[in-house]
C-alpha positions as protocol buffer text, in pm:
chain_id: "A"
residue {
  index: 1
  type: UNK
  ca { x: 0 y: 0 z: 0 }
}
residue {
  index: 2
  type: UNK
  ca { x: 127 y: 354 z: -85 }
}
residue {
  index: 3
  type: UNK
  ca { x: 103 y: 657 z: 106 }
}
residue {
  index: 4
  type: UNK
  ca { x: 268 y: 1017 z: 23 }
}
residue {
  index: 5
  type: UNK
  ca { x: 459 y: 1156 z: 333 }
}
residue {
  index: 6
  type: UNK
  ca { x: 520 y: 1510 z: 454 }
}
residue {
  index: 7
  type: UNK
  ca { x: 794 y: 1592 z: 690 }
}
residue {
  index: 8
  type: UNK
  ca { x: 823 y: 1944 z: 810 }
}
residue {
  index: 9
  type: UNK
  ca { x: 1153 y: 2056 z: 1064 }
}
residue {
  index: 10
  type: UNK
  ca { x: 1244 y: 2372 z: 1178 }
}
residue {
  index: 11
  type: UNK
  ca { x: 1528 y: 2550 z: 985 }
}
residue {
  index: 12
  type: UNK
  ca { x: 1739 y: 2607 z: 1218 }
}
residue {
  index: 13
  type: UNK
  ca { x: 1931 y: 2283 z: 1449 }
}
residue {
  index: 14
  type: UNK
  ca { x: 1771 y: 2218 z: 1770 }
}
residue {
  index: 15
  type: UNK
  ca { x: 1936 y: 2183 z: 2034 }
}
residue {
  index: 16
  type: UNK
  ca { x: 1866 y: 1927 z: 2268 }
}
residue {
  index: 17
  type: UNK
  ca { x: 1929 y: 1863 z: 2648 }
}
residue {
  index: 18
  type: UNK
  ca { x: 2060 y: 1524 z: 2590 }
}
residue {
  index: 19
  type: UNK
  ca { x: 2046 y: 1258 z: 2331 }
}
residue {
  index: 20
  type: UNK
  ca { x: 1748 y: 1075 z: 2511 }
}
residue {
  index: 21
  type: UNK
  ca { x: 1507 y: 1310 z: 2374 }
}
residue {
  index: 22
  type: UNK
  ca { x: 1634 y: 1280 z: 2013 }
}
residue {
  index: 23
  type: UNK
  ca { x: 1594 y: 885 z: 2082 }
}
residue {
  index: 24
  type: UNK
  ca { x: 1243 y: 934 z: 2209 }
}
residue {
  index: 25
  type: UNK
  ca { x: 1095 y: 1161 z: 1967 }
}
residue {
  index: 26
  type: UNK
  ca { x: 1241 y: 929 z: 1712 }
}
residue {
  index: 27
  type: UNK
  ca { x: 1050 y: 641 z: 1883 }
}
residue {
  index: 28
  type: UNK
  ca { x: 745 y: 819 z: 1912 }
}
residue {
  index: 29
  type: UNK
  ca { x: 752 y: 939 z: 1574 }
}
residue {
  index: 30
  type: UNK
  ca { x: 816 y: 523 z: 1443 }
}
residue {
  index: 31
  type: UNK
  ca { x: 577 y: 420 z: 1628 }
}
residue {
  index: 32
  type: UNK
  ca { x: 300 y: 662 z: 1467 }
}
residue {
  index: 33
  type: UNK
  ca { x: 368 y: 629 z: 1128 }
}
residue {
  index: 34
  type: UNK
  ca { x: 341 y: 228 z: 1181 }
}
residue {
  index: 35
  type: UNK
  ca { x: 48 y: 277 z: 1301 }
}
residue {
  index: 36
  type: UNK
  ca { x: -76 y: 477 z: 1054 }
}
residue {
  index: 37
  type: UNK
  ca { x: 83 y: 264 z: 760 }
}
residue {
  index: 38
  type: UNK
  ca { x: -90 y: -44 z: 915 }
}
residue {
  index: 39
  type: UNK
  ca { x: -406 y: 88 z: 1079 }
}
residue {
  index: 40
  type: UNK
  ca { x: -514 y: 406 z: 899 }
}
residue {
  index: 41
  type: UNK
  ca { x: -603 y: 344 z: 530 }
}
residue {
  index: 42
  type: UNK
  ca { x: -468 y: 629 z: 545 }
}
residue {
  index: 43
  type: UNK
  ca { x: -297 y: 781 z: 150 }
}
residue {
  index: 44
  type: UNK
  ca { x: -162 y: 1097 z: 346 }
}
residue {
  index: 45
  type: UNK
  ca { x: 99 y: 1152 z: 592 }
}
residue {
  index: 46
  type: UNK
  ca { x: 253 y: 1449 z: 794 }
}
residue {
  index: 47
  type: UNK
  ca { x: 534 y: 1448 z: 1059 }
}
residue {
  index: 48
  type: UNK
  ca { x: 606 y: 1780 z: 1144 }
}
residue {
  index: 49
  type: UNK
  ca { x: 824 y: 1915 z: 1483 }
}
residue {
  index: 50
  type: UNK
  ca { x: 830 y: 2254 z: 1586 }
}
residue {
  index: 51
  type: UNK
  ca { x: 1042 y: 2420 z: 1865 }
}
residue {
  index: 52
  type: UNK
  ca { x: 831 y: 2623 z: 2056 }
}
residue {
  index: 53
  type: UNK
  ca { x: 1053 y: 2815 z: 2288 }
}
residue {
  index: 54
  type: UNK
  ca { x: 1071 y: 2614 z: 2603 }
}
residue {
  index: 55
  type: UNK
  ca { x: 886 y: 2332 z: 2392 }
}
residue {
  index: 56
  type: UNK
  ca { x: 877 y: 2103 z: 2124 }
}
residue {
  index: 57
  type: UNK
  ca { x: 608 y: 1971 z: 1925 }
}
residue {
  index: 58
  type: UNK
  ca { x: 569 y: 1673 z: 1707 }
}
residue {
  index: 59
  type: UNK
  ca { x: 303 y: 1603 z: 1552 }
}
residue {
  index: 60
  type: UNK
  ca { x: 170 y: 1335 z: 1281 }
}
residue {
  index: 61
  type: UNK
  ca { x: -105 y: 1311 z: 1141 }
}
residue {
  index: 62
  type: UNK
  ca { x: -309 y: 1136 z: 878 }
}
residue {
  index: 63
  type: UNK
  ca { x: -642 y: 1123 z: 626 }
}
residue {
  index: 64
  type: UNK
  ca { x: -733 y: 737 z: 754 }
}
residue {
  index: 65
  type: UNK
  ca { x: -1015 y: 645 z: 883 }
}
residue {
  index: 66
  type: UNK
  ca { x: -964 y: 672 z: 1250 }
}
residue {
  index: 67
  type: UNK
  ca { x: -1170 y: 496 z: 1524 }
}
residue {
  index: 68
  type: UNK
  ca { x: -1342 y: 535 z: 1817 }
}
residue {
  index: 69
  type: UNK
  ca { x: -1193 y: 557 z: 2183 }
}
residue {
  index: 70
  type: UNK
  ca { x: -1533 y: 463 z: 2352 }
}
residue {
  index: 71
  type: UNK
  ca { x: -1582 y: 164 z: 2119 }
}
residue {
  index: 72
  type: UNK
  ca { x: -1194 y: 28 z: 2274 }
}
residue {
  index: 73
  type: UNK
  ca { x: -1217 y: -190 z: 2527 }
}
């Protein structure tokens, strides 16, 4: 199955407190786009991470189908 992905990054380097957080956003960021690959249906893909001052962001998101929380059990 095919799916176009996006990937947006700040321009300038980050700089991180240590390497565990580089590790962990990776992680987090592998782990979403599995899911999305193998879950979603999805044809559309976006990773983006922003730094937001004393933050960062990453987010991923899709155009799958989705599902419901309440139906989980």
């Amino acid at each position: 199955r095919s799916m176009n992905c996006r990937l947006f990054l700040p321009k300038s380097p980050l700089k991180l407190a240590c390497s565990d957080i580089a590790n962990q956003l990776y992680r987090i960021a592998e782990e979403a786009i599995h899911n999305a690959q193998r879950h979603s249906k999805a044809k559309h893909l976006t990773v983006s991470l922003k730094d937001q001052g004393s933050h960062l962001r990453l987010v991923v998101s899709d155009n799958g189908v989705g599902f419901d929380p309440a139906g989980r059990s």
